[in-house]
Structures are given as structure tokens and as C-alpha cells.
Short mmCIF file of C-alpha atoms in Angstrom, two decimals:
data_model
loop_
_atom_site.label_atom_id
_atom_site.label_comp_id
_atom_site.label_asym_id
_atom_site.label_seq_id
_atom_site.Cartn_x
_atom_site.Cartn_y
_atom_site.Cartn_z
CA MET A 222 22.65 -21.32 13.17
CA ARG A 223 23.47 -25.02 12.87
CA LYS A 224 21.34 -25.31 9.71
CA ALA A 225 23.02 -22.27 8.18
CA GLY A 226 26.45 -23.71 8.93
CA THR A 227 25.49 -27.05 7.41
CA LEU A 228 24.20 -25.33 4.27
CA ALA A 229 27.40 -23.29 3.92
CA ILE A 230 29.53 -26.44 4.20
CA PHE A 231 27.35 -28.18 1.61
CA LEU A 232 27.68 -25.28 -0.83
CA LEU A 233 31.46 -25.21 -0.36
CA LEU A 234 31.63 -28.93 -1.08
CA VAL A 235 29.53 -28.48 -4.22
CA LEU A 236 31.76 -25.63 -5.42
CA ALA A 237 34.90 -27.63 -4.68
CA ALA A 238 33.53 -30.64 -6.55
CA GLY A 239 32.59 -28.44 -9.52
CA ALA A 240 36.03 -26.82 -9.61
CA ALA A 241 37.71 -30.23 -9.46
CA ALA A 242 35.50 -31.53 -12.26
CA ILE A 243 36.41 -28.55 -14.45
CA TYR A 244 40.11 -28.76 -13.61
CA GLU A 245 40.25 -32.48 -14.42
CA ASN A 246 38.22 -31.93 -17.62
CA TRP A 247 35.34 -34.08 -16.40
CA LEU A 248 33.09 -31.09 -17.03
CA ARG A 249 33.90 -29.28 -20.26
CA LEU A 250 33.47 -25.53 -20.69
CA PRO A 251 33.83 -23.54 -23.94
CA PRO A 252 37.36 -22.32 -24.81
CA ASN A 253 38.62 -19.21 -22.99
CA TRP A 254 36.58 -19.79 -19.85
CA LEU A 255 39.33 -21.33 -17.72
CA PRO A 256 41.93 -18.88 -16.36
CA TRP A 257 44.66 -21.55 -16.06
CA GLN A 258 44.43 -22.55 -19.72
CA PRO A 259 45.95 -20.54 -22.61
CA PRO A 260 43.46 -18.61 -24.75
CA VAL A 261 42.21 -19.89 -28.07
CA LEU A 262 42.30 -16.91 -30.40
CA ASP A 263 40.00 -18.44 -33.01
CA ALA A 264 37.29 -18.99 -30.38
CA GLU A 265 35.01 -16.43 -28.79
CA PRO A 266 36.78 -14.43 -26.03
CA SER A 267 35.23 -14.55 -22.58
CA TRP A 268 35.16 -12.07 -19.69
CA LEU A 269 38.70 -13.31 -18.94
CA ALA A 270 40.06 -11.84 -22.19
CA HIS A 271 41.92 -8.92 -20.64
CA MET A 272 43.65 -11.09 -18.05
CA GLN A 273 44.54 -13.72 -20.64
CA LEU A 274 46.01 -11.18 -23.04
CA ASN A 275 48.11 -9.58 -20.32
CA SER A 276 49.43 -12.99 -19.34
CA LEU A 277 50.54 -13.54 -22.94
CA PHE A 278 52.40 -10.24 -22.93
CA ALA A 279 54.33 -11.43 -19.88
CA ASP A 280 55.36 -14.77 -21.43
CA GLY A 281 56.78 -14.59 -24.95
CA ASP A 282 57.07 -18.36 -25.43
CA ALA A 283 53.47 -18.97 -24.37
CA CYS A 284 52.30 -16.07 -26.53
CA ARG A 285 54.01 -17.37 -29.67
CA ALA A 286 52.53 -20.80 -29.01
CA VAL A 287 49.04 -19.29 -28.80
CA LEU A 288 49.58 -17.34 -32.04
CA GLY A 289 50.87 -20.51 -33.67
CA ARG A 290 47.61 -22.31 -32.91
CA SER A 291 45.57 -19.55 -34.57
CA ASN A 292 45.03 -18.81 -38.25
CA LEU A 293 47.42 -15.86 -38.07
CA ARG A 294 50.52 -16.14 -40.23
CA PHE A 295 53.49 -14.41 -38.65
CA THR A 296 57.25 -14.20 -38.56
CA VAL A 297 59.21 -14.00 -35.30
CA LEU A 298 61.69 -11.11 -35.36
CA ALA A 299 64.97 -10.79 -33.48
CA ASP A 300 65.01 -8.68 -30.32
CA ARG A 301 66.39 -5.17 -30.69
CA HIS A 302 67.87 -2.99 -27.95
CA THR A 303 69.42 0.49 -27.98
CA ASP A 304 71.13 2.65 -25.39
CA ASP A 305 68.29 5.16 -25.04
CA PHE A 306 65.56 2.87 -23.65
CA CYS A 307 64.17 1.98 -27.05
CA GLY A 308 63.94 -1.40 -28.72
CA PHE A 309 61.74 -4.46 -28.51
CA THR A 310 61.47 -8.02 -27.23
CA ASP A 311 59.13 -10.86 -28.29
CA VAL A 312 58.08 -9.05 -31.46
CA VAL A 313 56.41 -10.65 -34.48
CA ARG A 314 55.48 -9.42 -37.94
CA SER A 315 51.97 -10.32 -39.06
CA GLU A 316 52.08 -11.72 -42.58
CA GLN A 317 48.36 -12.49 -42.89
CA SER A 318 45.69 -11.51 -40.36
CA PRO A 319 41.86 -11.60 -40.24
CA ILE A 320 41.75 -8.09 -41.73
CA ALA A 321 44.50 -6.74 -43.99
CA PHE A 322 46.53 -3.69 -42.97
CA ASN A 323 47.92 -1.00 -45.26
CA TYR A 324 51.33 -2.39 -44.30
CA ARG A 325 52.32 -5.33 -42.17
CA VAL A 326 52.12 -4.91 -38.42
CA VAL A 327 55.35 -5.35 -36.45
CA ALA A 328 54.44 -5.48 -32.77
CA THR A 329 54.94 -7.32 -29.51
CA CYS A 330 53.38 -10.75 -29.45
CA GLY A 331 50.93 -9.63 -26.76
CA LEU A 332 49.75 -6.65 -28.79
CA THR A 333 49.43 -8.89 -31.87
CA ALA A 334 47.19 -11.31 -29.94
CA SER A 335 45.02 -8.41 -28.78
CA LEU A 336 44.75 -7.13 -32.35
CA TYR A 337 43.66 -10.58 -33.52
CA TRP A 338 40.65 -10.67 -31.21
CA TYR A 339 39.94 -6.99 -31.90
CA GLN A 340 39.73 -7.54 -35.64
CA GLN A 341 37.11 -10.23 -35.15
CA ARG A 342 35.04 -7.86 -33.01
CA LEU A 343 35.38 -5.06 -35.60
CA ASN A 344 33.58 -7.07 -38.24
CA ARG A 345 30.65 -7.74 -35.91
CA ILE A 346 30.34 -4.01 -35.32
CA ALA A 347 30.60 -3.27 -39.04
CA GLN A 348 27.84 -5.77 -39.84
CA ALA A 349 25.58 -4.36 -37.13
CA GLN A 350 26.11 -0.66 -37.92
CA LEU A 351 26.92 -0.69 -41.64
CA GLY A 352 25.73 -3.99 -43.07
CA THR A 353 29.15 -4.82 -44.45
CA SER A 354 32.63 -5.93 -43.34
CA VAL A 355 36.03 -4.31 -42.81
CA VAL A 356 38.55 -5.39 -45.45
CA LYS A 357 41.53 -3.18 -44.58
CA ILE A 358 42.80 -1.10 -41.69
CA ASP A 359 45.09 1.90 -42.09
CA GLN A 360 47.70 2.02 -39.35
CA LEU A 361 50.17 4.84 -38.73
CA GLY A 362 52.86 2.74 -37.12
CA THR A 363 53.87 0.68 -34.11
CA TYR A 364 57.58 1.21 -33.36
CA ALA A 365 59.01 4.69 -32.85
CA CYS A 366 61.80 5.62 -30.46
CA ARG A 367 60.17 8.56 -28.69
CA ASN A 368 58.59 9.79 -25.47
CA ILE A 369 54.87 9.98 -24.77
CA ASN A 370 53.28 12.60 -27.04
CA SER A 371 56.75 13.12 -28.55
CA GLU A 372 57.68 15.35 -25.63
CA PRO A 373 61.40 16.17 -25.24
CA MET A 374 61.32 14.97 -21.61
CA GLY A 375 59.33 12.32 -19.78
CA ARG A 376 58.51 8.63 -19.99
CA ARG A 377 59.01 6.60 -23.13
CA SER A 378 55.92 5.85 -25.19
CA GLN A 379 54.80 2.25 -25.62
CA HIS A 380 55.68 2.87 -29.26
CA ALA A 381 59.33 2.85 -28.17
CA THR A 382 59.00 -0.91 -27.56
CA ALA A 383 56.61 -1.74 -30.45
CA ASN A 384 53.87 -2.26 -27.87
CA ALA A 385 51.40 0.25 -29.38
CA ILE A 386 49.62 0.85 -32.66
CA ASP A 387 47.87 3.92 -34.09
CA ILE A 388 44.83 3.24 -36.29
CA ALA A 389 43.53 5.97 -38.60
CA ALA A 390 40.92 4.47 -40.95
CA PHE A 391 38.84 1.44 -41.88
CA HIS A 392 38.14 0.33 -45.46
CA LEU A 393 34.82 -1.47 -46.03
CA ALA A 394 33.86 -4.19 -48.47
CA ASP A 395 31.38 -1.83 -50.17
CA GLY A 396 34.11 0.70 -50.98
CA ARG A 397 33.58 3.18 -48.17
CA VAL A 398 36.49 4.44 -46.09
CA ILE A 399 35.76 5.47 -42.50
CA SER A 400 38.30 7.94 -41.15
CA VAL A 401 38.81 8.72 -37.48
CA ALA A 402 39.75 12.29 -38.44
CA LYS A 403 36.61 12.89 -40.54
CA ASP A 404 33.91 10.61 -39.12
CA TYR A 405 34.52 10.26 -35.38
CA GLY A 406 31.84 11.91 -33.24
CA LYS A 407 29.34 12.39 -36.05
CA PRO A 408 25.68 11.24 -35.71
CA THR A 409 26.02 8.91 -38.68
CA ALA A 410 26.37 5.17 -39.20
CA GLU A 411 30.07 5.75 -39.76
CA GLY A 412 30.33 7.70 -36.51
CA ARG A 413 28.46 4.98 -34.62
CA PHE A 414 30.83 2.38 -36.05
CA LEU A 415 33.81 4.36 -34.76
CA ASP A 416 32.19 4.67 -31.34
CA GLY A 417 31.75 0.90 -31.30
CA ALA A 418 35.30 0.32 -32.53
CA HIS A 419 36.68 2.56 -29.79
CA ASP A 420 34.62 0.93 -27.04
CA ALA A 421 35.43 -2.60 -28.23
CA ALA A 422 39.15 -1.83 -28.13
CA CYS A 423 38.84 -1.26 -24.38
CA ASP A 424 37.96 -4.96 -23.99
CA PHE A 425 41.32 -6.05 -25.43
CA PHE A 426 43.90 -3.30 -24.90
CA ASN A 427 45.14 -1.68 -21.71
CA ILE A 428 45.20 1.87 -23.06
CA VAL A 429 42.81 3.18 -25.71
CA LEU A 430 43.01 6.86 -26.66
CA GLY A 431 40.98 8.67 -29.31
CA PRO A 432 39.90 12.15 -30.39
CA ARG A 433 38.07 12.82 -27.14
CA TYR A 434 41.29 12.35 -25.17
CA ASN A 435 43.27 15.24 -26.64
CA ARG A 436 44.06 16.99 -29.92
CA LEU A 437 47.14 14.83 -30.47
CA HIS A 438 44.78 11.89 -31.02
CA ALA A 439 42.32 13.72 -33.25
CA THR A 440 43.20 11.59 -36.27
CA HIS A 441 43.60 8.11 -34.84
CA PHE A 442 43.01 5.54 -32.10
CA HIS A 443 46.07 4.76 -30.00
CA LEU A 444 45.99 1.17 -28.69
CA ASP A 445 48.65 -0.34 -26.43
CA MET A 446 49.37 -3.09 -23.91
CA GLY A 447 51.28 -0.99 -21.40
CA PRO A 448 51.13 -1.46 -17.60
CA PHE A 449 48.25 0.98 -17.01
CA ARG A 450 44.53 0.93 -17.83
CA LEU A 451 42.86 3.90 -19.52
CA CYS A 452 39.99 4.11 -22.01
CA ARG A 453 39.35 7.64 -23.28
#
């Protein structure tokens, strides 16, 4: 028992020394591996990605600083509030992102940061499944003052605060267009790409909904940074 206790104390001392060395930067780890440091969006995300992205959503100033250190070009927009629980705070408009969109994305800073990492992952999937890259993404919108599923009653959608985006299609460098409505669920390279794109989104967004969720999402992926976690 005494030996076991001595070993446990020794291991605790080693762990404490290692943590102190990391905290004081005596021992350097790759970017995005320390939970107390802000993420580096142009570096590889780690297993902490989800926690880091949610922390950015909660702190607009820190989020804008992180975006400012990336290669993203963006414009900060004024907050907007209405009397019916719609409007947005800490929103930016992406002027130039890793992959072009059919029209510029206006979204919360936290959602924009998640999209930045997601776009990088998309091109890895495209290279693996299709041997090419994604050059444009078709989005259906971010901000819309409405309830979930456009129901007349119920909770507001994350779209009501520009904290969600609907993605319908991906344009490839070789000219192909992969559509969620036409290609999702098919046993083809295009279908496998969409499966990968859906699964990868779950690493960066809190809610990911696609055609398998319900008929209202038969034509697009819904991605948001709301307070719940769901990947369907």
C-alpha cells in the first residue's frame, strides 16, 4: 500500500510539473491544444475544437480578435434588435473566405469561425472522395425572423439571430455541382462526399440537420451554434 501511495504521489507531481511547463510555455504544443488559449483558425483544429468554438460564440470581442488573426476578410456589422425576439449581436459579413459562397455570409462571429474550420475540412473530404476541391458553396440564407421549421407557434429558430446557415450545394473545381437534394444518400462518390460533409459538420457546429432528419431538410444541411447538440 505504501509503494502504491508513493507511486501515486510521484505521478501527480509529474503531471503537475508537465502542466506547469505547458502553462508557462516551457514545453510547446501545437496550436489549438491548450484550452486556455484562443484558437488559431489557420492551424489544424484539435479535439478541443467544439469547446473553443462555443467559447468564441460567448465572447464577441475575443471572437473578432480570433477572426482578425486568420486569413478571413470580414466586416463587423452593427447589432440589430426587434420587438419580436429577432435580431442579432456580434455579427460579421464574410468578404473573402477559404471557399467562395454564392453570396456573402452574414452570421454571428461564432458561426463564422465554425464555418472557417469547416471549409478547410470540406476540401480534404473532396480530395479524398472526388480527387478535386470545392470552389463554391451555395447557401440558402442565415438570418430570417421566424420560428423553428417556420411554425406559427414555438421557439425562435437560430436563423432569427443569424446563428444558423442552410447549405444546399457544392461546386467543384472540375465543374461538377453536388446537390444535397439530388445526391445525398446515393451510393456514388458524390453521395459519399455529402456523407463526409455532414459528419464533418458535427465536429464544428452544435446542431447539424440533413435529409435524414425530416422532409423539411431534404434539400439542405442546416448548421447552427445554438445551445443544444444534435447531429442528424
